[in-house]
Short mmCIF file of C-alpha atoms in Angstrom, two decimals:
data_model
loop_
_atom_site.label_atom_id
_atom_site.label_comp_id
_atom_site.label_asym_id
_atom_site.label_seq_id
_atom_site.Cartn_x
_atom_site.Cartn_y
_atom_site.Cartn_z
CA PHE A 226 7.30 -107.23 63.08
CA TYR A 227 10.58 -106.51 63.14
CA PRO A 228 13.21 -105.14 60.60
CA ARG A 229 16.24 -106.91 59.22
CA ASP A 230 18.58 -108.01 62.02
CA ARG A 231 21.09 -105.98 61.14
CA PHE A 232 19.71 -102.63 60.95
CA ARG A 233 17.17 -104.12 64.57
CA PHE A 234 18.21 -100.49 66.12
CA GLU A 235 18.38 -98.42 63.52
CA ARG A 236 15.15 -99.35 61.06
CA PHE A 237 12.31 -99.66 63.50
CA ALA A 238 9.07 -97.80 63.21
CA GLU A 239 9.03 -94.95 65.67
CA SER A 240 5.21 -94.63 65.35
CA PHE A 241 2.20 -96.40 64.20
CA ILE A 242 -1.50 -97.20 64.00
CA VAL A 243 -3.12 -100.71 63.56
CA GLY A 244 -6.67 -100.95 62.90
CA VAL A 245 -9.18 -103.78 61.93
CA SER A 246 -12.61 -104.63 60.46
CA ASP A 247 -14.77 -107.27 60.41
CA GLY A 248 -15.77 -106.46 56.62
CA ASP A 249 -19.27 -105.90 56.71
CA PRO A 250 -20.72 -103.29 54.41
CA VAL A 251 -23.32 -101.97 56.69
CA LYS A 252 -20.86 -100.63 59.20
CA ASP A 253 -18.84 -98.61 56.76
CA GLY A 254 -18.70 -95.01 57.74
CA THR A 255 -18.97 -95.37 61.22
CA ARG A 256 -15.77 -96.68 62.33
CA ASP A 257 -12.64 -95.04 63.35
CA LEU A 258 -10.21 -94.41 60.83
CA LYS A 259 -10.97 -93.68 57.35
CA VAL A 260 -8.45 -94.64 54.78
CA THR A 261 -10.32 -94.40 51.68
CA ALA A 262 -13.99 -93.82 50.46
CA GLU A 263 -14.46 -97.64 50.13
CA SER A 264 -13.06 -99.00 53.72
CA ASP A 265 -12.74 -97.36 56.97
CA PHE A 266 -11.33 -99.54 60.33
CA ASN A 267 -11.51 -99.39 64.25
CA GLN A 268 -8.16 -98.32 65.88
CA ILE A 269 -6.82 -100.74 68.39
CA HIS A 270 -3.48 -99.22 68.76
CA ASN A 271 -1.96 -95.61 68.30
CA ILE A 272 1.79 -95.78 69.15
CA ARG A 273 3.30 -92.65 68.67
CA GLU A 274 6.56 -93.06 70.42
CA ASN A 275 7.92 -96.91 70.02
CA THR A 276 11.57 -97.78 70.88
CA ASN A 277 11.35 -101.11 70.70
CA ALA A 278 12.39 -103.35 67.70
CA VAL A 279 10.51 -106.33 67.62
CA VAL A 280 7.00 -105.29 68.41
CA GLU A 281 4.32 -107.76 70.22
CA LEU A 282 0.74 -106.38 70.41
CA GLU A 283 -2.75 -108.34 71.56
CA PHE A 284 -5.59 -107.79 69.61
CA PRO A 285 -8.74 -107.96 71.02
CA GLN A 286 -11.04 -110.67 70.78
CA GLN A 287 -13.60 -109.68 67.88
CA PRO A 288 -14.33 -110.98 64.19
CA VAL A 289 -11.56 -109.45 61.66
CA ARG A 290 -11.43 -109.93 58.14
CA GLN A 291 -9.11 -106.99 57.18
CA ILE A 292 -6.29 -105.34 59.45
CA LEU A 293 -5.01 -101.66 58.92
CA PHE A 294 -0.95 -101.20 59.55
CA ALA A 295 0.09 -97.63 59.16
CA VAL A 296 3.86 -96.28 59.98
CA GLY A 297 4.15 -92.43 60.78
CA ARG A 298 7.40 -90.67 59.38
CA ASN A 299 10.71 -91.47 61.40
CA ILE A 300 12.25 -88.62 62.76
CA ARG A 301 16.05 -90.20 63.02
CA SER A 302 16.12 -92.58 60.20
CA ILE A 303 14.18 -94.59 57.39
CA TRP A 304 11.95 -97.78 58.59
CA GLU A 305 11.58 -101.17 57.34
CA ILE A 306 10.11 -103.84 57.79
CA ALA A 307 11.88 -107.43 57.53
CA GLU A 308 8.48 -109.75 58.18
CA ILE A 309 5.19 -109.15 60.43
CA GLU A 310 3.60 -112.24 62.15
CA MET A 311 0.15 -113.17 63.14
CA TYR A 312 -1.36 -115.56 65.54
CA GLY A 313 -4.81 -116.33 65.60
CA ALA A 314 -6.54 -118.33 68.58
CA GLY A 315 -9.87 -117.42 67.11
CA PHE A 316 -12.75 -119.14 64.83
CA SER A 317 -14.21 -118.42 61.83
CA ALA A 318 -17.83 -117.20 62.67
CA PHE A 319 -19.29 -117.34 58.97
CA ALA A 320 -17.69 -120.28 56.30
CA ARG A 321 -19.80 -121.43 53.35
CA TYR A 322 -19.42 -124.35 51.17
CA GLU A 323 -20.58 -124.36 47.46
CA SER A 324 -20.41 -127.43 45.62
CA THR A 325 -19.09 -127.57 41.89
CA ILE A 326 -22.29 -127.91 39.29
CA ILE A 327 -23.83 -131.01 39.50
CA ASP A 328 -24.52 -132.46 35.98
CA LEU A 329 -27.08 -135.63 35.89
CA GLY A 330 -26.89 -136.24 32.26
CA GLN A 331 -30.55 -135.33 31.08
CA PRO A 332 -33.39 -133.54 32.86
CA PHE A 333 -34.46 -135.34 36.74
CA ILE A 334 -36.97 -134.40 39.19
CA LEU A 335 -35.38 -133.86 42.43
CA GLY A 336 -35.46 -134.31 45.51
CA PRO A 337 -36.05 -134.09 48.54
CA LEU A 338 -32.81 -132.74 49.56
CA ILE A 339 -32.08 -135.05 52.62
CA TRP A 340 -28.78 -133.69 54.71
CA ALA A 341 -27.48 -134.73 58.57
CA GLY A 342 -24.40 -132.80 60.96
CA ASP A 343 -24.01 -131.44 64.23
CA GLN A 344 -25.60 -128.24 65.27
CA PRO A 345 -24.85 -127.45 68.94
CA LEU A 346 -26.70 -124.96 70.54
CA GLY A 347 -25.20 -121.46 69.16
CA ALA A 348 -24.23 -123.20 66.24
CA SER A 349 -26.40 -123.37 62.90
CA ILE A 350 -26.10 -124.54 59.27
CA GLU A 351 -28.31 -123.23 56.26
CA VAL A 352 -27.93 -125.82 53.30
CA ARG A 353 -29.33 -124.20 50.08
CA THR A 354 -29.73 -125.39 46.51
CA ARG A 355 -30.30 -124.19 42.83
CA LEU A 356 -31.15 -125.99 40.01
CA GLY A 357 -30.93 -125.15 36.14
CA ASP A 358 -31.41 -126.12 32.49
CA ASP A 359 -27.13 -125.15 31.46
CA PRO A 360 -24.13 -125.80 32.74
CA ASP A 361 -23.82 -122.05 34.25
CA PRO A 362 -26.25 -120.02 36.43
CA ASN A 363 -24.49 -116.73 35.46
CA LEU A 364 -24.78 -114.15 32.29
CA TYR A 365 -21.59 -112.53 31.24
CA TRP A 366 -21.88 -108.92 30.04
CA ARG A 367 -19.54 -106.67 27.75
CA THR A 368 -19.09 -103.02 27.78
CA THR A 369 -19.85 -101.99 23.84
CA PHE A 370 -18.64 -98.21 24.78
CA ARG A 371 -21.46 -96.70 23.42
CA GLY A 372 -22.45 -94.65 26.25
CA ASP A 373 -24.05 -97.26 28.89
CA GLU A 374 -24.58 -99.95 27.04
CA LYS A 375 -23.69 -103.59 27.26
CA THR A 376 -24.56 -106.72 25.79
CA LEU A 377 -24.06 -110.47 26.25
CA PHE A 378 -22.60 -111.41 23.49
CA ASP A 379 -18.92 -110.88 21.77
CA ARG A 380 -17.62 -108.75 19.06
CA GLN A 381 -18.09 -111.76 16.81
CA GLY A 382 -22.25 -111.63 17.98
CA LYS A 383 -21.89 -115.11 20.06
CA LEU A 384 -22.78 -115.42 23.53
CA LEU A 385 -20.33 -114.51 26.00
CA THR A 386 -19.11 -117.70 28.18
CA ARG A 387 -16.80 -117.94 31.30
CA GLU A 388 -14.15 -118.65 29.00
CA THR A 389 -14.61 -115.74 26.85
CA TYR A 390 -15.64 -113.33 29.24
CA ALA A 391 -12.12 -113.88 31.09
CA ALA A 392 -10.53 -113.18 27.56
CA LEU A 393 -11.98 -109.72 27.47
CA GLN A 394 -10.04 -107.05 28.85
CA LEU A 395 -10.33 -105.93 31.73
CA GLY A 396 -12.05 -102.25 30.45
CA GLU A 397 -14.77 -104.51 28.51
CA ARG A 398 -15.82 -106.69 31.40
CA ALA A 399 -19.29 -105.32 32.68
CA GLY A 400 -19.87 -107.83 35.42
CA THR A 401 -22.23 -111.02 35.58
CA THR A 402 -25.79 -110.99 36.95
CA HIS A 403 -27.65 -114.33 37.80
CA ASP A 404 -29.51 -116.28 34.73
CA THR A 405 -33.12 -116.14 35.65
CA ARG A 406 -34.14 -117.81 32.53
CA ASN A 407 -32.18 -120.75 32.84
CA TRP A 408 -31.60 -121.35 36.55
CA SER A 409 -33.55 -121.24 39.76
CA ASP A 410 -32.70 -118.84 43.03
CA TRP A 411 -31.03 -120.02 46.26
CA SER A 412 -33.76 -122.02 47.76
CA ALA A 413 -35.07 -121.20 51.45
CA PRO A 414 -32.27 -122.81 54.06
CA ILE A 415 -33.31 -126.89 54.10
CA ALA A 416 -34.26 -128.44 57.33
CA LEU A 417 -31.91 -131.06 59.13
CA ALA A 418 -32.58 -134.99 57.99
CA GLY A 419 -35.53 -136.43 59.76
CA GLU A 420 -38.08 -133.68 58.18
CA ILE A 421 -38.26 -135.07 54.98
CA GLY A 422 -39.83 -131.97 52.64
CA ASN A 423 -41.27 -132.18 49.19
CA PRO A 424 -39.02 -132.63 45.79
CA ILE A 425 -36.91 -129.50 45.34
CA GLY A 426 -37.57 -127.24 42.17
CA ASP A 427 -40.37 -126.50 39.93
CA ARG A 428 -39.95 -129.09 37.38
CA PRO A 429 -37.52 -131.61 35.86
CA ARG A 430 -33.68 -130.28 35.55
CA ARG A 431 -30.69 -131.28 34.68
CA PHE A 432 -27.98 -129.19 36.60
CA ALA A 433 -28.16 -128.66 40.54
CA GLN A 434 -25.61 -126.93 42.83
CA VAL A 435 -25.53 -127.01 46.63
CA ARG A 436 -24.60 -124.03 49.24
CA ALA A 437 -24.12 -124.65 53.16
CA ASP A 438 -23.46 -122.13 55.27
CA PHE A 439 -22.13 -122.43 58.54
CA HIS A 440 -22.77 -119.63 61.46
CA SER A 441 -20.55 -120.47 64.27
CA ARG A 442 -19.41 -119.16 68.02
CA ALA A 443 -15.98 -119.36 70.07
CA GLU A 444 -17.20 -122.18 71.86
CA THR A 445 -19.08 -124.43 69.07
CA GLY A 446 -19.31 -125.22 65.71
CA GLY A 447 -21.53 -127.09 63.17
CA ARG A 448 -20.77 -130.10 61.51
CA LEU A 449 -22.15 -131.05 57.88
CA ASN A 450 -21.69 -135.36 57.64
CA TYR A 451 -23.50 -135.83 54.34
CA LEU A 452 -26.15 -134.41 52.23
CA GLN A 453 -28.03 -136.54 49.46
CA PHE A 454 -31.30 -136.28 47.07
CA ALA A 455 -33.09 -138.28 44.62
CA ALA A 456 -33.36 -138.23 41.23
CA SER A 457 -36.22 -139.60 39.13
CA PRO A 458 -36.97 -139.72 35.51
CA PRO A 459 -40.07 -137.06 34.80
CA ARG A 460 -43.87 -137.94 34.77
CA ALA A 461 -44.33 -135.40 32.10
CA ALA A 462 -42.62 -133.04 30.22
CA HIS A 463 -44.63 -130.47 31.58
CA ILE A 464 -47.76 -129.81 33.85
CA ALA A 465 -49.76 -126.73 34.30
CA ALA A 466 -52.28 -126.54 36.94
CA GLU A 467 -54.84 -124.13 38.28
CA ILE A 468 -57.35 -123.51 41.04
CA GLU A 469 -60.75 -122.16 40.36
CA PRO A 470 -62.24 -119.69 42.38
CA ALA A 471 -59.21 -117.57 42.70
CA GLN A 472 -61.31 -115.66 45.67
CA VAL A 473 -63.09 -116.64 48.06
CA ARG A 474 -64.78 -115.69 51.53
CA PRO A 475 -62.50 -116.18 54.41
CA GLY A 476 -63.34 -119.69 56.69
CA GLN A 477 -66.56 -120.57 54.05
CA THR A 478 -67.10 -123.83 52.69
CA THR A 479 -65.80 -123.04 48.71
CA SER A 480 -66.06 -125.52 46.08
CA PHE A 481 -62.75 -125.47 43.91
CA THR A 482 -61.86 -126.58 40.69
CA TYR A 483 -58.03 -127.90 40.43
CA LYS A 484 -56.88 -128.26 37.04
CA LEU A 485 -54.04 -129.74 35.60
CA LEU A 486 -52.80 -130.17 31.89
CA PRO A 487 -50.19 -132.30 31.50
CA HIS A 488 -47.73 -132.21 28.41
CA PHE A 489 -46.12 -135.49 27.10
CA THR A 490 -43.02 -135.80 24.64
CA GLY A 491 -43.22 -139.38 24.40
CA ASP A 492 -40.36 -140.61 26.72
CA GLU A 493 -42.25 -139.58 30.00
CA ALA A 494 -43.83 -142.66 32.34
CA GLY A 495 -46.89 -140.93 33.11
CA PHE A 496 -49.00 -140.87 36.55
CA ASP A 497 -51.71 -141.88 37.98
CA ARG A 498 -52.06 -140.36 41.46
CA VAL A 499 -52.54 -136.19 42.45
CA GLU A 500 -51.40 -134.90 45.89
CA ILE A 501 -53.07 -131.20 46.57
CA ASP A 502 -51.91 -129.01 49.41
CA THR A 503 -54.62 -127.49 50.99
CA PRO A 504 -53.42 -124.83 53.68
CA GLY A 505 -56.62 -124.08 54.58
CA ARG A 506 -59.34 -126.98 55.54
CA ILE A 507 -60.73 -129.70 53.60
CA VAL A 508 -63.94 -130.77 53.68
CA SER A 509 -64.62 -133.27 50.72
CA VAL A 510 -63.09 -134.66 47.64
CA ASP A 511 -65.92 -134.76 44.79
CA ALA A 512 -65.22 -135.49 41.70
CA VAL A 513 -62.59 -136.13 38.82
CA ARG A 514 -63.02 -135.30 35.30
CA ILE A 515 -60.43 -135.79 32.49
CA ASP A 516 -61.01 -134.19 28.89
CA GLY A 517 -64.65 -133.25 29.95
CA ARG A 518 -66.20 -136.82 31.07
CA ASP A 519 -66.53 -138.17 34.59
CA GLU A 520 -63.68 -140.71 35.81
CA GLY A 521 -63.71 -143.33 38.47
CA PHE A 522 -61.11 -141.92 41.28
CA ALA A 523 -60.25 -143.14 44.88
CA VAL A 524 -59.31 -140.88 47.77
CA ALA A 525 -55.69 -141.87 48.08
CA ARG A 526 -55.54 -140.12 51.29
CA LEU A 527 -56.98 -136.87 53.21
CA ASP A 528 -56.23 -134.99 56.16
CA GLU A 529 -57.07 -131.07 57.16
CA SER A 530 -54.03 -129.93 55.18
CA SER A 531 -53.98 -132.18 51.99
CA PHE A 532 -55.43 -134.95 49.94
CA ALA A 533 -54.11 -137.55 47.16
CA VAL A 534 -56.59 -138.71 44.77
CA GLN A 535 -55.92 -142.14 42.54
CA ILE A 536 -57.28 -141.40 38.60
CA PRO A 537 -56.85 -143.46 35.45
CA HIS A 538 -53.13 -143.79 34.27
CA ILE A 539 -52.29 -140.57 32.20
CA ASP A 540 -49.07 -140.82 29.37
CA VAL A 541 -48.39 -139.56 25.92
CA ARG A 542 -51.97 -140.87 24.46
CA ARG A 543 -53.52 -138.69 27.12
CA SER A 544 -51.28 -135.60 26.75
CA LEU A 545 -52.98 -131.98 26.99
CA ASP A 546 -56.41 -133.59 28.19
CA LEU A 547 -57.47 -131.68 31.04
CA ILE A 548 -57.57 -132.67 34.67
CA GLU A 549 -60.23 -131.71 36.53
CA ILE A 550 -60.50 -132.64 40.57
CA ASP A 551 -63.63 -130.93 42.45
CA PHE A 552 -63.02 -130.58 46.24
CA LYS A 553 -64.64 -128.36 49.06
CA ALA A 554 -62.65 -126.60 51.15
CA GLN A 555 -61.81 -123.28 53.82
CA VAL A 556 -59.56 -120.96 53.26
CA PHE A 557 -58.04 -118.56 56.26
CA GLN A 558 -54.61 -117.23 54.89
CA TYR A 559 -54.69 -114.17 52.23
CA GLY A 560 -52.62 -115.52 48.88
CA THR A 561 -53.21 -119.50 50.10
CA VAL A 562 -50.98 -121.54 47.52
CA PHE A 563 -52.26 -124.82 46.63
CA SER A 564 -49.30 -126.72 45.53
CA GLY A 565 -49.75 -129.85 43.52
CA TRP A 566 -47.53 -132.94 42.74
CA VAL A 567 -48.13 -135.90 40.32
CA SER A 568 -46.48 -139.55 40.79
CA ASP A 569 -47.22 -143.50 40.06
CA SER A 570 -48.42 -145.14 42.57
CA THR A 571 -46.69 -148.50 41.36
CA GLN A 572 -43.45 -146.43 41.77
CA PRO A 573 -43.87 -145.23 45.44
CA TYR A 574 -40.16 -144.64 46.00
CA GLU A 575 -39.46 -142.50 42.88
CA VAL A 576 -39.88 -138.51 43.30
CA ALA A 577 -43.19 -137.03 42.84
CA GLN A 578 -43.70 -133.86 40.15
CA ALA A 579 -44.53 -130.79 41.19
CA VAL A 580 -47.03 -129.08 38.74
CA VAL A 581 -46.64 -125.60 37.64
CA ALA A 582 -48.83 -122.35 38.01
CA GLY A 583 -50.00 -121.77 34.57
CA ASP A 584 -52.91 -121.65 31.97
CA ALA A 585 -54.24 -125.04 32.12
CA ASP A 586 -57.74 -124.17 30.78
CA VAL A 587 -57.86 -121.66 28.09
CA GLN A 588 -61.50 -120.63 29.17
CA ASN A 589 -60.45 -119.64 32.53
CA ASP A 590 -58.07 -116.71 33.26
CA SER A 591 -57.15 -117.97 36.39
CA ALA A 592 -53.63 -119.61 35.71
CA THR A 593 -52.60 -119.09 39.21
CA LEU A 594 -52.37 -121.65 42.28
CA GLN A 595 -52.84 -118.84 44.60
CA VAL A 596 -56.25 -117.72 46.17
CA ALA A 597 -57.08 -114.70 47.86
CA LEU A 598 -59.75 -113.75 50.33
CA ALA A 599 -63.07 -111.48 49.56
CA ASP A 600 -63.83 -108.96 52.55
CA VAL A 601 -61.10 -109.51 54.40
CA GLY A 602 -60.21 -106.96 57.15
CA LEU A 603 -56.90 -106.33 59.16
CA GLU A 604 -58.68 -108.06 61.81
CA SER A 605 -56.81 -111.56 62.75
CA ILE A 606 -60.35 -112.71 64.28
CA GLY A 607 -62.77 -113.69 62.26
CA ARG A 608 -66.01 -115.40 62.71
CA VAL A 609 -66.68 -116.43 66.76
CA LYS A 610 -69.35 -119.03 67.24
CA LEU A 611 -70.77 -120.13 71.05
CA GLY A 612 -72.08 -123.92 71.09
CA SER A 613 -74.37 -122.38 73.59
CA SER A 614 -74.50 -119.42 75.34
CA ILE A 615 -75.72 -120.96 78.90
CA CYS A 616 -73.18 -123.51 80.68
CA THR A 617 -75.42 -125.95 83.25
CA PRO A 618 -72.34 -128.38 84.30
CA ASN A 619 -74.89 -130.99 86.12
CA SER A 620 -73.58 -133.85 84.44
CA ASP A 621 -76.15 -134.74 82.25
CA ARG A 622 -74.16 -133.91 79.13
CA VAL A 623 -76.61 -131.41 78.37
CA ASN A 624 -74.90 -128.00 77.86
CA ASP A 625 -72.18 -129.01 80.73
CA GLU A 626 -69.66 -126.98 79.40
CA VAL A 627 -69.42 -123.86 76.80
CA ARG A 628 -67.84 -124.78 73.55
CA LEU A 629 -65.90 -121.50 71.39
CA GLU A 630 -65.10 -121.94 68.15
CA TYR A 631 -63.49 -119.30 66.51
CA ASP A 632 -61.31 -118.58 63.10
CA LEU A 633 -57.65 -116.73 63.00
CA LEU A 634 -57.35 -114.93 59.67
CA ASN A 635 -54.17 -113.98 57.82
CA LEU A 636 -50.98 -114.68 60.33
CA ALA A 637 -47.70 -114.78 59.40
CA GLY A 638 -47.04 -117.86 61.13
CA ALA A 639 -48.29 -118.79 64.48
CA ALA A 640 -49.62 -116.34 66.84
CA LEU A 641 -50.20 -116.47 71.14
CA VAL A 642 -53.93 -117.03 71.91
CA TYR A 643 -55.17 -116.34 75.10
CA ILE A 644 -58.95 -117.22 76.19
CA ASP A 645 -60.10 -116.23 79.31
CA VAL A 646 -63.16 -116.01 81.42
CA CYS A 647 -63.80 -112.80 84.04
CA ASP A 648 -66.71 -111.27 85.91
CA LEU A 649 -68.38 -108.48 85.00
CA SER A 650 -65.45 -106.49 86.82
CA GLY A 651 -62.85 -107.75 84.47
CA ARG A 652 -61.14 -109.95 87.38
CA LYS A 653 -59.88 -113.18 85.93
CA LEU A 654 -61.19 -116.60 87.23
CA TRP A 655 -59.89 -119.29 84.41
CA THR A 656 -57.53 -119.34 81.82
CA SER A 657 -56.73 -121.32 79.26
CA ASN A 658 -53.45 -122.91 78.46
CA ARG A 659 -51.51 -120.09 76.18
CA ILE A 660 -51.35 -121.74 72.45
CA ALA A 661 -49.83 -120.73 69.50
CA HIS A 662 -52.11 -120.99 66.22
CA ALA A 663 -51.61 -119.95 62.58
CA SER A 664 -54.60 -119.15 60.47
CA GLY A 665 -57.77 -121.73 60.36
CA ARG A 666 -60.55 -122.86 62.61
CA PHE A 667 -60.15 -123.54 66.32
CA ALA A 668 -62.27 -124.34 69.59
CA VAL A 669 -61.99 -124.56 72.93
CA ALA A 670 -64.11 -125.72 75.85
CA TRP A 671 -65.07 -123.94 79.47
CA ASP A 672 -66.61 -126.03 81.65
CA GLY A 673 -67.76 -123.10 84.51
CA ARG A 674 -65.00 -123.81 86.79
CA ASP A 675 -62.13 -121.30 87.96
CA ASP A 676 -58.24 -122.36 87.85
CA SER A 677 -58.00 -124.18 91.00
CA GLY A 678 -61.00 -126.41 89.73
CA LEU A 679 -63.81 -125.00 91.38
CA LEU A 680 -67.44 -124.47 90.06
CA LEU A 681 -67.51 -121.00 90.35
CA PRO A 682 -70.89 -119.55 91.35
CA PRO A 683 -73.98 -119.08 89.05
CA GLY A 684 -73.79 -115.77 87.12
CA VAL A 685 -72.95 -113.51 84.28
CA TYR A 686 -69.23 -114.19 83.24
CA LEU A 687 -67.28 -112.66 80.14
CA LEU A 688 -65.55 -115.52 78.20
CA ARG A 689 -62.58 -113.18 76.07
CA LEU A 690 -60.36 -114.35 73.33
CA GLU A 691 -57.07 -112.35 72.56
CA VAL A 692 -54.46 -112.90 69.87
CA GLU A 693 -51.37 -111.58 70.12
CA THR A 694 -49.98 -110.21 66.58
CA ASP A 695 -47.39 -108.14 65.35
CA LYS A 696 -49.44 -104.94 65.27
CA GLY A 697 -50.82 -105.47 69.01
CA ARG A 698 -53.81 -107.95 70.22
CA ASP A 699 -57.06 -108.01 68.99
CA ARG A 700 -59.92 -108.77 71.08
CA VAL A 701 -63.53 -110.49 70.93
CA GLY A 702 -65.99 -111.01 74.06
CA ARG A 703 -68.89 -113.19 74.80
CA ILE A 704 -71.29 -113.14 77.43
CA VAL A 705 -72.21 -116.54 79.03
CA SER A 706 -74.35 -117.34 82.03
CA LEU A 707 -73.65 -120.25 84.48
CA VAL A 708 -76.75 -121.73 85.48
CA TYR A 709 -76.99 -124.55 88.20
#
């Protein structure tokens, strides 16, 4: 910075302070220089005797959003600044792209969203979506000047819009809030392309918005190449769903009934396939009833975490007919959600429509897709079962190994599981591979050998299971005998 040329040697700043702030509100009140009640800065230069008309200063490498330049009192004459020049060779640690509101023209089922780009080590991109029923995700408030009263309407009783809110006098504007009635919240980050997810949104929507957050480092940054999502006409106007029972014992095979109540307005194409996520372990699919009558069905897919059934075609002629699907499953996680989707098997490339938790059956008070666990404690280890407590490794295929089956309960994500065999003094002789498991039922086998593959001497040993959680380690042990 410098004064005008003709005052170069008379009006330079004799003392000044330069400070910086990264704008992080969490750090407010912790920085060196407090300027106002709302802002403070870290001091990087404090020049008390300056004799240079042209001042050049180096800034340390750190994120900067705001710069403080405070000039002290001159002794010889007044001071002035003609120009301040700033040159940065740094980078933006964070950037955000937010699309305009996308109008699809009519309600559609949306998703899954697919995006692709570059995420080098140290950089990340987080892509989110939100969906709505009208073109504005905000609510606009006006101060009435009657105490703390605020209203969504103007003086003529009309709902405030972005345009009419901007036309209010400054003192009348009382801020904006998110329209939770007509718009969803921003979704969780969506995985990079290649990991196809479920449809976005809980029901057909007309409006959509996409946001991408870029986190970068000095040596690397991310790049978003494209993003896209499919849009399909609704299968039904609305599909309420609930599950019964809503509380079960952990790890126990339980008979569930999944109930769906479709509502049609006349324009929807209908569906003939129902897919249900079973975050527990699915055992069997047993029956399908429509409006109380048994119907033929086919299991289109069944694995440990979900299944799909083919049913007679449901359309406007069967609007509000209750659909019931009986199946057996085991639940290991408190608050397990059994999400569901419907689709048309003749149109496999159309987006499936999600069902919405609600009162599908007026005779049942469940109105939820979430299943709780009864009589569950704080321990992460539930049922533990030995196939046999005796190991006879003589290759006759009878008790050649000991099989340990165990249930893990209420784990928030995956936890490390340690399985060891020790002698009675506590010395470890065999250790399984360290594995990470979420809640569920698992098994491991021990063949009577140590870590080097040598057969251990006959005797009594302790088979020990440990699970590492955020609250510490849970342990159980079982005595096994090695005989040969």
